[in-house]
PDB file of C-alpha atoms in Angstrom:
ATOM      1  CA  MET A   1     136.196 172.150  97.097  1.00  0.00           C
ATOM      2  CA  ASP A   2     132.336 172.410  96.317  1.00  0.00           C
ATOM      3  CA  TYR A   3     131.532 169.693  93.344  1.00  0.00           C
ATOM      4  CA  ARG A   4     128.770 171.645  92.490  1.00  0.00           C
ATOM      5  CA  LEU A   5     130.318 175.296  91.836  1.00  0.00           C
ATOM      6  CA  LEU A   6     132.071 173.176  89.325  1.00  0.00           C
ATOM      7  CA  GLU A   7     129.444 171.755  87.873  1.00  0.00           C
ATOM      8  CA  ALA A   8     127.675 175.209  87.860  1.00  0.00           C
ATOM      9  CA  PHE A   9     130.771 176.384  86.099  1.00  0.00           C
ATOM     10  CA  ARG A  10     131.470 173.342  83.771  1.00  0.00           C
ATOM     11  CA  ALA A  11     126.866 174.104  83.010  1.00  0.00           C
ATOM     12  CA  VAL A  12     127.761 178.059  81.910  1.00  0.00           C
ATOM     13  CA  ILE A  13     130.833 176.888  79.325  1.00  0.00           C
ATOM     14  CA  ASP A  14     129.091 174.703  78.117  1.00  0.00           C
ATOM     15  CA  ALA A  15     126.010 177.487  77.399  1.00  0.00           C
ATOM     16  CA  GLY A  16     127.294 180.179  77.047  1.00  0.00           C
ATOM     17  CA  SER A  17     125.059 181.654  78.656  1.00  0.00           C
ATOM     18  CA  VAL A  18     124.796 182.193  83.223  1.00  0.00           C
ATOM     19  CA  THR A  19     120.852 182.358  82.214  1.00  0.00           C
ATOM     20  CA  GLN A  20     120.819 178.846  80.116  1.00  0.00           C
ATOM     21  CA  ALA A  21     122.643 177.672  82.606  1.00  0.00           C
ATOM     22  CA  ALA A  22     120.805 178.114  85.519  1.00  0.00           C
ATOM     23  CA  GLY A  23     117.839 177.012  82.476  1.00  0.00           C
ATOM     24  CA  ALA A  24     119.920 173.510  82.403  1.00  0.00           C
ATOM     25  CA  LEU A  25     120.143 173.849  86.143  1.00  0.00           C
ATOM     26  CA  GLY A  26     117.226 173.856  87.596  1.00  0.00           C
ATOM     27  CA  LEU A  27     119.035 176.958  89.482  1.00  0.00           C
ATOM     28  CA  THR A  28     117.974 181.161  89.214  1.00  0.00           C
ATOM     29  CA  GLN A  29     120.051 183.085  86.938  1.00  0.00           C
ATOM     30  CA  PRO A  30     121.573 184.786  90.730  1.00  0.00           C
ATOM     31  CA  ALA A  31     121.853 181.358  92.474  1.00  0.00           C
ATOM     32  CA  VAL A  32     123.920 180.182  89.983  1.00  0.00           C
ATOM     33  CA  SER A  33     126.243 184.299  89.269  1.00  0.00           C
ATOM     34  CA  ALA A  34     126.779 182.906  92.808  1.00  0.00           C
ATOM     35  CA  GLN A  35     128.596 179.872  92.542  1.00  0.00           C
ATOM     36  CA  ILE A  36     130.476 181.493  89.852  1.00  0.00           C
ATOM     37  CA  ALA A  37     132.053 183.907  92.261  1.00  0.00           C
ATOM     38  CA  ARG A  38     132.670 181.845  94.902  1.00  0.00           C
ATOM     39  CA  LEU A  39     134.071 179.632  92.313  1.00  0.00           C
ATOM     40  CA  GLU A  40     136.521 182.702  91.408  1.00  0.00           C
ATOM     41  CA  ALA A  41     137.360 182.485  94.719  1.00  0.00           C
ATOM     42  CA  GLU A  42     138.403 180.080  95.774  1.00  0.00           C
ATOM     43  CA  VAL A  43     140.719 179.528  92.778  1.00  0.00           C
ATOM     44  CA  GLY A  44     141.474 182.869  92.481  1.00  0.00           C
ATOM     45  CA  PHE A  45     141.381 184.193  89.006  1.00  0.00           C
ATOM     46  CA  SER A  46     138.643 185.051  87.232  1.00  0.00           C
ATOM     47  CA  LEU A  47     136.216 182.329  85.200  1.00  0.00           C
ATOM     48  CA  PHE A  48     134.825 184.342  81.995  1.00  0.00           C
ATOM     49  CA  GLU A  49     134.215 187.957  80.807  1.00  0.00           C
ATOM     50  CA  ARG A  50     131.067 188.734  80.454  1.00  0.00           C
ATOM     51  CA  SER A  51     129.578 190.601  77.619  1.00  0.00           C
ATOM     52  CA  GLY A  52     125.655 191.531  77.328  1.00  0.00           C
ATOM     53  CA  ASN A  53     123.814 188.264  78.473  1.00  0.00           C
ATOM     54  CA  ARG A  54     126.624 186.266  77.004  1.00  0.00           C
ATOM     55  CA  VAL A  55     130.019 185.326  79.098  1.00  0.00           C
ATOM     56  CA  ARG A  56     133.531 183.969  77.319  1.00  0.00           C
ATOM     57  CA  PRO A  57     135.898 181.118  79.374  1.00  0.00           C
ATOM     58  CA  THR A  58     138.778 183.466  79.737  1.00  0.00           C
ATOM     59  CA  THR A  59     142.194 181.119  78.552  1.00  0.00           C
ATOM     60  CA  GLU A  60     142.671 180.156  82.076  1.00  0.00           C
ATOM     61  CA  ALA A  61     138.917 179.013  82.069  1.00  0.00           C
ATOM     62  CA  LEU A  62     139.509 176.736  79.608  1.00  0.00           C
ATOM     63  CA  VAL A  63     142.408 175.532  81.304  1.00  0.00           C
ATOM     64  CA  PHE A  64     140.418 174.754  84.057  1.00  0.00           C
ATOM     65  CA  ARG A  65     138.087 173.491  82.039  1.00  0.00           C
ATOM     66  CA  GLU A  66     140.556 169.879  81.675  1.00  0.00           C
ATOM     67  CA  GLU A  67     140.556 169.074  84.602  1.00  0.00           C
ATOM     68  CA  VAL A  68     136.939 169.448  86.203  1.00  0.00           C
ATOM     69  CA  GLU A  69     135.663 167.616  83.470  1.00  0.00           C
ATOM     70  CA  ARG A  70     137.784 165.102  84.422  1.00  0.00           C
ATOM     71  CA  THR A  71     137.181 165.458  87.928  1.00  0.00           C
ATOM     72  CA  LEU A  72     133.379 165.212  87.549  1.00  0.00           C
ATOM     73  CA  ALA A  73     134.195 162.127  85.660  1.00  0.00           C
ATOM     74  CA  LYS A  74     135.525 161.009  88.864  1.00  0.00           C
ATOM     75  CA  ILE A  75     132.607 161.568  91.011  1.00  0.00           C
ATOM     76  CA  ASN A  76     130.052 160.375  88.733  1.00  0.00           C
ATOM     77  CA  ASP A  77     132.275 156.710  88.965  1.00  0.00           C
ATOM     78  CA  LEU A  78     132.406 157.316  93.040  1.00  0.00           C
ATOM     79  CA  SER A  79     128.659 157.093  92.176  1.00  0.00           C
ATOM     80  CA  ARG A  80     128.044 154.316  90.313  1.00  0.00           C
ATOM     81  CA  VAL A  81     130.556 152.427  92.165  1.00  0.00           C
ATOM     82  CA  ALA A  82     128.151 153.467  95.533  1.00  0.00           C
ATOM     83  CA  GLU A  83     125.040 152.621  93.602  1.00  0.00           C
ATOM     84  CA  GLN A  84     126.520 149.020  93.486  1.00  0.00           C
ATOM     85  CA  ILE A  85     127.824 148.534  96.185  1.00  0.00           C
ATOM     86  CA  ARG A  86     125.372 149.198  98.122  1.00  0.00           C
ATOM     87  CA  THR A  87     122.929 147.434  96.022  1.00  0.00           C
ATOM     88  CA  GLY A  88     125.487 143.805  96.475  1.00  0.00           C
ATOM     89  CA  GLU A  89     126.388 144.381  92.724  1.00  0.00           C
ATOM     90  CA  MET A  90     130.117 145.179  93.586  1.00  0.00           C
ATOM     91  CA  GLY A  91     132.657 143.948  96.596  1.00  0.00           C
ATOM     92  CA  ALA A  92     134.685 141.197  98.022  1.00  0.00           C
ATOM     93  CA  LEU A  93     133.070 138.334  99.419  1.00  0.00           C
ATOM     94  CA  THR A  94     134.622 135.825 101.757  1.00  0.00           C
ATOM     95  CA  ILE A  95     133.389 132.323 102.371  1.00  0.00           C
ATOM     96  CA  VAL A  96     134.491 128.915 103.800  1.00  0.00           C
ATOM     97  CA  SER A  97     132.870 125.996 103.889  1.00  0.00           C
ATOM     98  CA  HIS A  98     132.876 122.160 104.977  1.00  0.00           C
ATOM     99  CA  PRO A  99     133.760 120.111 102.245  1.00  0.00           C
ATOM    100  CA  MET A 100     130.137 118.477 100.854  1.00  0.00           C
ATOM    101  CA  ALA A 101     129.337 121.710 100.217  1.00  0.00           C
ATOM    102  CA  GLY A 102     132.180 123.385  99.331  1.00  0.00           C
ATOM    103  CA  VAL A 103     132.590 121.081  96.410  1.00  0.00           C
ATOM    104  CA  THR A 104     129.136 120.109  95.394  1.00  0.00           C
ATOM    105  CA  LEU A 105     126.866 123.048  96.839  1.00  0.00           C
ATOM    106  CA  LEU A 106     128.835 126.096  95.930  1.00  0.00           C
ATOM    107  CA  PRO A 107     130.531 125.760  93.401  1.00  0.00           C
ATOM    108  CA  PRO A 108     127.089 126.379  90.944  1.00  0.00           C
ATOM    109  CA  VAL A 109     126.328 128.936  93.052  1.00  0.00           C
ATOM    110  CA  VAL A 110     129.291 130.970  92.384  1.00  0.00           C
ATOM    111  CA  ALA A 111     129.863 130.676  89.274  1.00  0.00           C
ATOM    112  CA  ALA A 112     125.718 131.822  89.449  1.00  0.00           C
ATOM    113  CA  PHE A 113     126.397 134.977  90.858  1.00  0.00           C
ATOM    114  CA  GLY A 114     129.768 135.864  89.766  1.00  0.00           C
ATOM    115  CA  LYS A 115     127.961 135.935  86.129  1.00  0.00           C
ATOM    116  CA  ALA A 116     125.076 138.357  86.795  1.00  0.00           C
ATOM    117  CA  ARG A 117     127.620 140.416  89.026  1.00  0.00           C
ATOM    118  CA  PRO A 118     131.122 141.143  87.101  1.00  0.00           C
ATOM    119  CA  GLU A 119     132.951 143.531  89.645  1.00  0.00           C
ATOM    120  CA  THR A 120     132.147 141.592  92.695  1.00  0.00           C
ATOM    121  CA  ARG A 121     134.943 138.976  93.634  1.00  0.00           C
ATOM    122  CA  VAL A 122     134.550 136.529  95.434  1.00  0.00           C
ATOM    123  CA  GLU A 123     136.809 133.804  97.099  1.00  0.00           C
ATOM    124  CA  LEU A 124     135.819 130.525  98.513  1.00  0.00           C
ATOM    125  CA  SER A 125     138.105 128.071 101.076  1.00  0.00           C
ATOM    126  CA  VAL A 126     137.256 124.788 102.510  1.00  0.00           C
ATOM    127  CA  ARG A 127     138.146 123.227 105.866  1.00  0.00           C
ATOM    128  CA  ASN A 128     136.828 121.053 108.153  1.00  0.00           C
ATOM    129  CA  SER A 129     133.546 122.214 109.832  1.00  0.00           C
ATOM    130  CA  ASP A 130     135.950 122.185 113.338  1.00  0.00           C
ATOM    131  CA  MET A 131     137.698 124.673 111.903  1.00  0.00           C
ATOM    132  CA  VAL A 132     134.770 126.330 109.618  1.00  0.00           C
ATOM    133  CA  ARG A 133     133.584 127.176 112.927  1.00  0.00           C
ATOM    134  CA  SER A 134     136.736 128.352 114.618  1.00  0.00           C
ATOM    135  CA  LEU A 135     137.099 130.642 111.796  1.00  0.00           C
ATOM    136  CA  PHE A 136     134.138 132.966 112.929  1.00  0.00           C
ATOM    137  CA  PRO A 137     135.545 134.953 116.282  1.00  0.00           C
ATOM    138  CA  SER A 138     138.071 136.354 113.940  1.00  0.00           C
ATOM    139  CA  ARG A 139     135.846 138.552 111.280  1.00  0.00           C
ATOM    140  CA  THR A 140     138.154 137.145 108.386  1.00  0.00           C
ATOM    141  CA  TYR A 141     135.120 135.387 106.284  1.00  0.00           C
ATOM    142  CA  ASP A 142     131.614 136.466 105.534  1.00  0.00           C
ATOM    143  CA  ILE A 143     129.176 133.238 105.094  1.00  0.00           C
ATOM    144  CA  GLY A 144     130.301 129.600 106.846  1.00  0.00           C
ATOM    145  CA  ILE A 145     128.919 126.855 106.015  1.00  0.00           C
ATOM    146  CA  ALA A 146     129.290 123.435 108.034  1.00  0.00           C
ATOM    147  CA  GLU A 147     128.152 120.431 109.271  1.00  0.00           C
ATOM    148  CA  ALA A 148     124.871 120.992 111.325  1.00  0.00           C
ATOM    149  CA  SER A 149     126.169 119.683 114.069  1.00  0.00           C
ATOM    150  CA  VAL A 150     128.461 123.483 114.519  1.00  0.00           C
ATOM    151  CA  ASP A 151     128.620 124.938 118.432  1.00  0.00           C
ATOM    152  CA  PRO A 152     125.439 128.747 117.068  1.00  0.00           C
ATOM    153  CA  ALA A 153     126.788 130.716 120.124  1.00  0.00           C
ATOM    154  CA  GLY A 154     127.264 133.787 118.127  1.00  0.00           C
ATOM    155  CA  LEU A 155     125.989 132.952 115.009  1.00  0.00           C
ATOM    156  CA  THR A 156     123.231 134.061 112.871  1.00  0.00           C
ATOM    157  CA  LEU A 157     122.564 130.474 111.355  1.00  0.00           C
ATOM    158  CA  THR A 158     120.215 128.958 109.051  1.00  0.00           C
ATOM    159  CA  ARG A 159     119.792 124.552 109.666  1.00  0.00           C
ATOM    160  CA  TYR A 160     119.158 123.383 105.188  1.00  0.00           C
ATOM    161  CA  ARG A 161     118.195 118.778 106.382  1.00  0.00           C
ATOM    162  CA  MET A 162     118.628 116.873 102.979  1.00  0.00           C
ATOM    163  CA  ALA A 163     117.596 112.793 103.154  1.00  0.00           C
ATOM    164  CA  CYS A 164     120.358 110.978 101.584  1.00  0.00           C
ATOM    165  CA  ARG A 165     120.246 109.051  97.700  1.00  0.00           C
ATOM    166  CA  ALA A 166     121.720 105.139  97.461  1.00  0.00           C
ATOM    167  CA  ILE A 167     124.302 105.361  94.784  1.00  0.00           C
ATOM    168  CA  LEU A 168     125.195 102.335  92.268  1.00  0.00           C
ATOM    169  CA  PRO A 169     127.232 101.853  89.832  1.00  0.00           C
ATOM    170  CA  LYS A 170     125.842 101.856  86.525  1.00  0.00           C
ATOM    171  CA  GLY A 171     124.311  98.529  85.568  1.00  0.00           C
ATOM    172  CA  HIS A 172     124.101  97.139  88.888  1.00  0.00           C
ATOM    173  CA  ALA A 173     121.623  94.341  90.178  1.00  0.00           C
ATOM    174  CA  LEU A 174     119.901  96.581  92.990  1.00  0.00           C
ATOM    175  CA  ALA A 175     119.256  99.218  90.354  1.00  0.00           C
ATOM    176  CA  ALA A 176     116.390  97.500  89.857  1.00  0.00           C
ATOM    177  CA  HIS A 177     114.437  98.330  93.361  1.00  0.00           C
ATOM    178  CA  GLU A 178     112.798 101.550  92.932  1.00  0.00           C
ATOM    179  CA  VAL A 179     113.464 102.491  96.733  1.00  0.00           C
ATOM    180  CA  LEU A 180     117.108 101.003  98.893  1.00  0.00           C
ATOM    181  CA  THR A 181     116.869  99.605 102.521  1.00  0.00           C
ATOM    182  CA  PRO A 182     119.759  97.758 104.901  1.00  0.00           C
ATOM    183  CA  ALA A 183     119.142  94.221 104.088  1.00  0.00           C
ATOM    184  CA  LEU A 184     119.112  94.898 100.690  1.00  0.00           C
ATOM    185  CA  LEU A 185     122.362  96.616 100.770  1.00  0.00           C
ATOM    186  CA  SER A 186     123.651  94.110 103.582  1.00  0.00           C
ATOM    187  CA  GLY A 187     126.867  92.864 103.165  1.00  0.00           C
ATOM    188  CA  VAL A 188     126.721  94.614  99.801  1.00  0.00           C
ATOM    189  CA  PRO A 189     130.626  96.887  99.195  1.00  0.00           C
ATOM    190  CA  PHE A 190     130.034  99.812 100.565  1.00  0.00           C
ATOM    191  CA  VAL A 191     132.202 103.454 100.050  1.00  0.00           C
ATOM    192  CA  SER A 192     131.509 105.001 103.143  1.00  0.00           C
ATOM    193  CA  MET A 193     132.138 108.459 104.514  1.00  0.00           C
ATOM    194  CA  SER A 194     134.782 108.750 107.228  1.00  0.00           C
ATOM    195  CA  ARG A 195     134.238 107.740 110.585  1.00  0.00           C
ATOM    196  CA  GLN A 196     135.017 111.828 111.950  1.00  0.00           C
ATOM    197  CA  TRP A 197     131.705 113.475 109.512  1.00  0.00           C
ATOM    198  CA  ALA A 198     128.518 113.086 110.956  1.00  0.00           C
ATOM    199  CA  ALA A 199     126.986 110.756 107.352  1.00  0.00           C
ATOM    200  CA  HIS A 200     129.695 107.920 108.600  1.00  0.00           C
ATOM    201  CA  HIS A 201     127.555 107.782 111.729  1.00  0.00           C
ATOM    202  CA  LEU A 202     124.041 107.972 110.531  1.00  0.00           C
ATOM    203  CA  VAL A 203     124.393 105.662 107.386  1.00  0.00           C
ATOM    204  CA  GLU A 204     125.519 102.979 110.575  1.00  0.00           C
ATOM    205  CA  LYS A 205     122.873 103.784 112.701  1.00  0.00           C
ATOM    206  CA  VAL A 206     119.868 102.782 109.440  1.00  0.00           C
ATOM    207  CA  PHE A 207     121.854  99.632 109.311  1.00  0.00           C
ATOM    208  CA  ALA A 208     122.563  98.571 112.641  1.00  0.00           C
ATOM    209  CA  ALA A 209     119.105  99.818 113.683  1.00  0.00           C
ATOM    210  CA  ALA A 210     118.456  96.890 110.587  1.00  0.00           C
ATOM    211  CA  ASP A 211     120.608  93.654 111.860  1.00  0.00           C
ATOM    212  CA  ALA A 212     122.026  94.655 108.166  1.00  0.00           C
ATOM    213  CA  HIS A 213     126.157  93.901 107.406  1.00  0.00           C
ATOM    214  CA  LEU A 214     127.873  97.808 106.793  1.00  0.00           C
ATOM    215  CA  ASN A 215     130.863  95.902 104.646  1.00  0.00           C
ATOM    216  CA  ILE A 216     132.874  98.978 104.590  1.00  0.00           C
ATOM    217  CA  VAL A 217     135.560  98.419 101.220  1.00  0.00           C
ATOM    218  CA  ALA A 218     136.640 101.922 101.150  1.00  0.00           C
ATOM    219  CA  THR A 219     135.872 105.770 102.453  1.00  0.00           C
ATOM    220  CA  SER A 220     136.265 109.240 101.786  1.00  0.00           C
ATOM    221  CA  GLU A 221     136.678 112.930 103.831  1.00  0.00           C
ATOM    222  CA  LEU A 222     134.587 114.010 100.521  1.00  0.00           C
ATOM    223  CA  PHE A 223     131.217 113.233  98.846  1.00  0.00           C
ATOM    224  CA  ALA A 224     132.569 113.890  95.572  1.00  0.00           C
ATOM    225  CA  ALA A 225     134.824 111.165  96.288  1.00  0.00           C
ATOM    226  CA  ILE A 226     132.649 108.701  97.334  1.00  0.00           C
ATOM    227  CA  CYS A 227     130.624 109.150  94.052  1.00  0.00           C
ATOM    228  CA  MET A 228     133.261 108.830  91.935  1.00  0.00           C
ATOM    229  CA  MET A 229     135.286 105.600  93.398  1.00  0.00           C
ATOM    230  CA  VAL A 230     131.494 104.277  92.446  1.00  0.00           C
ATOM    231  CA  ALA A 231     131.006 105.219  88.986  1.00  0.00           C
ATOM    232  CA  HIS A 232     133.960 103.469  89.317  1.00  0.00           C
ATOM    233  CA  GLY A 233     132.680 100.247  90.411  1.00  0.00           C
ATOM    234  CA  LEU A 234     133.825  99.882  93.748  1.00  0.00           C
ATOM    235  CA  GLY A 235     130.760  99.475  95.262  1.00  0.00           C
ATOM    236  CA  VAL A 236     127.405 101.321  96.964  1.00  0.00           C
ATOM    237  CA  SER A 237     126.894 104.037  99.070  1.00  0.00           C
ATOM    238  CA  ILE A 238     124.407 106.536 100.949  1.00  0.00           C
ATOM    239  CA  VAL A 239     125.307 110.189  99.675  1.00  0.00           C
ATOM    240  CA  ASP A 240     123.620 113.893 100.339  1.00  0.00           C
ATOM    241  CA  ALA A 241     121.376 114.759  97.445  1.00  0.00           C
ATOM    242  CA  ALA A 242     123.532 117.106  95.684  1.00  0.00           C
ATOM    243  CA  SER A 243     126.195 115.080  95.097  1.00  0.00           C
ATOM    244  CA  ALA A 244     124.284 112.017  93.974  1.00  0.00           C
ATOM    245  CA  ALA A 245     122.814 115.158  91.564  1.00  0.00           C
ATOM    246  CA  GLN A 246     125.636 116.495  90.695  1.00  0.00           C
ATOM    247  CA  PHE A 247     127.653 112.854  89.632  1.00  0.00           C
ATOM    248  CA  GLU A 248     124.435 111.455  88.708  1.00  0.00           C
ATOM    249  CA  GLY A 249     125.599 111.604  85.170  1.00  0.00           C
ATOM    250  CA  LEU A 250     129.001 110.161  85.581  1.00  0.00           C
ATOM    251  CA  GLY A 251     128.055 106.411  86.158  1.00  0.00           C
ATOM    252  CA  LEU A 252     125.991 106.335  89.005  1.00  0.00           C
ATOM    253  CA  GLU A 253     122.473 104.887  89.363  1.00  0.00           C
ATOM    254  CA  VAL A 254     120.757 107.040  92.091  1.00  0.00           C
ATOM    255  CA  ARG A 255     117.694 105.908  94.253  1.00  0.00           C
ATOM    256  CA  PRO A 256     116.355 106.928  97.466  1.00  0.00           C
ATOM    257  CA  PHE A 257     117.025 105.330 100.276  1.00  0.00           C
ATOM    258  CA  ALA A 258     115.005 104.457 102.954  1.00  0.00           C
ATOM    259  CA  PRO A 259     114.206 104.600 106.180  1.00  0.00           C
ATOM    260  CA  ALA A 260     115.515 108.197 105.382  1.00  0.00           C
ATOM    261  CA  VAL A 261     119.346 109.381 106.227  1.00  0.00           C
ATOM    262  CA  LEU A 262     119.309 113.148 106.674  1.00  0.00           C
ATOM    263  CA  TYR A 263     122.173 114.859 106.251  1.00  0.00           C
ATOM    264  CA  GLU A 264     122.013 118.362 107.474  1.00  0.00           C
ATOM    265  CA  VAL A 265     123.741 121.681 106.731  1.00  0.00           C
ATOM    266  CA  ALA A 266     124.532 125.040 108.482  1.00  0.00           C
ATOM    267  CA  VAL A 267     124.906 128.535 106.947  1.00  0.00           C
ATOM    268  CA  PHE A 268     125.724 131.274 109.173  1.00  0.00           C
ATOM    269  CA  HIS A 269     127.002 134.565 109.839  1.00  0.00           C
ATOM    270  CA  SER A 270     128.698 136.341 112.599  1.00  0.00           C
ATOM    271  CA  ALA A 271     125.694 137.547 114.500  1.00  0.00           C
ATOM    272  CA  ASP A 272     127.308 141.021 115.959  1.00  0.00           C
ATOM    273  CA  ARG A 273     127.913 141.948 112.148  1.00  0.00           C
ATOM    274  CA  VAL A 274     125.487 142.844 109.701  1.00  0.00           C
ATOM    275  CA  PRO A 275     125.593 140.893 106.789  1.00  0.00           C
ATOM    276  CA  SER A 276     126.575 143.544 103.738  1.00  0.00           C
ATOM    277  CA  ALA A 277     125.231 143.289 100.855  1.00  0.00           C
ATOM    278  CA  ILE A 278     126.866 142.008  98.591  1.00  0.00           C
ATOM    279  CA  ALA A 279     126.565 138.581 100.971  1.00  0.00           C
ATOM    280  CA  ARG A 280     122.884 139.182 101.661  1.00  0.00           C
ATOM    281  CA  ASN A 281     121.872 138.903  97.718  1.00  0.00           C
ATOM    282  CA  PHE A 282     124.755 135.240  98.099  1.00  0.00           C
ATOM    283  CA  LEU A 283     122.032 134.277 100.896  1.00  0.00           C
ATOM    284  CA  ASP A 284     119.598 134.765  98.528  1.00  0.00           C
ATOM    285  CA  LEU A 285     120.743 132.985  95.892  1.00  0.00           C
ATOM    286  CA  LEU A 286     122.118 130.080  97.602  1.00  0.00           C
ATOM    287  CA  ASP A 287     118.520 129.488  99.394  1.00  0.00           C
ATOM    288  CA  ALA A 288     117.297 129.798  96.064  1.00  0.00           C
ATOM    289  CA  HIS A 289     119.199 126.707  95.081  1.00  0.00           C
ATOM    290  CA  MET A 290     119.640 124.439  97.597  1.00  0.00           C
ATOM    291  CA  GLY A 291     115.623 124.494  97.533  1.00  0.00           C
ATOM    292  CA  THR A 292     115.454 122.503  95.010  1.00  0.00           C
ATOM    293  CA  PHE A 293     116.293 119.589  97.294  1.00  0.00           C
ATOM    294  CA  LEU A 294     116.468 120.735 100.524  1.00  0.00           C
ATOM    295  CA  SER A 295     114.040 122.084 103.371  1.00  0.00           C
ATOM    296  CA  PRO A 296     115.267 124.831 105.792  1.00  0.00           C
ATOM    297  CA  VAL A 297     114.228 122.880 109.422  1.00  0.00           C
ATOM    298  CA  GLU A 298     115.578 126.165 111.656  1.00  0.00           C
ATOM    299  CA  GLN A 299     116.032 129.656 111.555  1.00  0.00           C
ATOM    300  CA  PRO A 300     116.463 131.461 114.211  1.00  0.00           C
TER     301      PRO A 300
END
């Protein structure tokens, strides 16, 4: 049934006149009369009794109107929902991330995104980088975030690079230095990323180049855990800028580190599938958030 016939029916009941209903709908009187005739043919009963220029709904029409109102309300709701989906205001978004981004980078972005779009649902999963990459052929996830060493085949990928920061417990003697170096941290108890993460090897490389002793006393797979161990006085460390900024207020001294240790992350989605409007909106928000401490280094 053409919903425009239902709109014409409602307009005629509300106006009590085909001519006035036509004016409200922006149609001619014959056009509205034809629509009412079509609707009567479809439903199989008379809708109006004519009396001069006025019309009066039949008993059947009054019963029918209740259903028409519900139906048109549902159509209006569908139009609103379709518009929200089209503009990225409604829908579902699935993200899988390696721990660094999942714990530090993404939570404030997901929170801001969700508050601005209460009709959306975001699911965030945290896996190691290799697993993040392996999940994408399944099309289960909209967006992936991992260490930048991921194989880019079949992905549309943006790489971000940040200069890492040295972190110390509050009141540590080395906090007197404006910039920390491998020589200054040589032999100092150091809390390191686990060897399976790229950050460990980046730090190990700059210490070796400076002939400095990397005195590892503890390791973790999470920058967040490292920050908390340092805040509790276990040692010093070098972490990404986002983690340093997030945990600085919990008992850390944060200083630049030289030479630069550049940690990269990759944000990607499947190349053979156009991101939804909601995914594009999230990627824009994430890009703006990363801009506070990151710079894009590659965006094929």
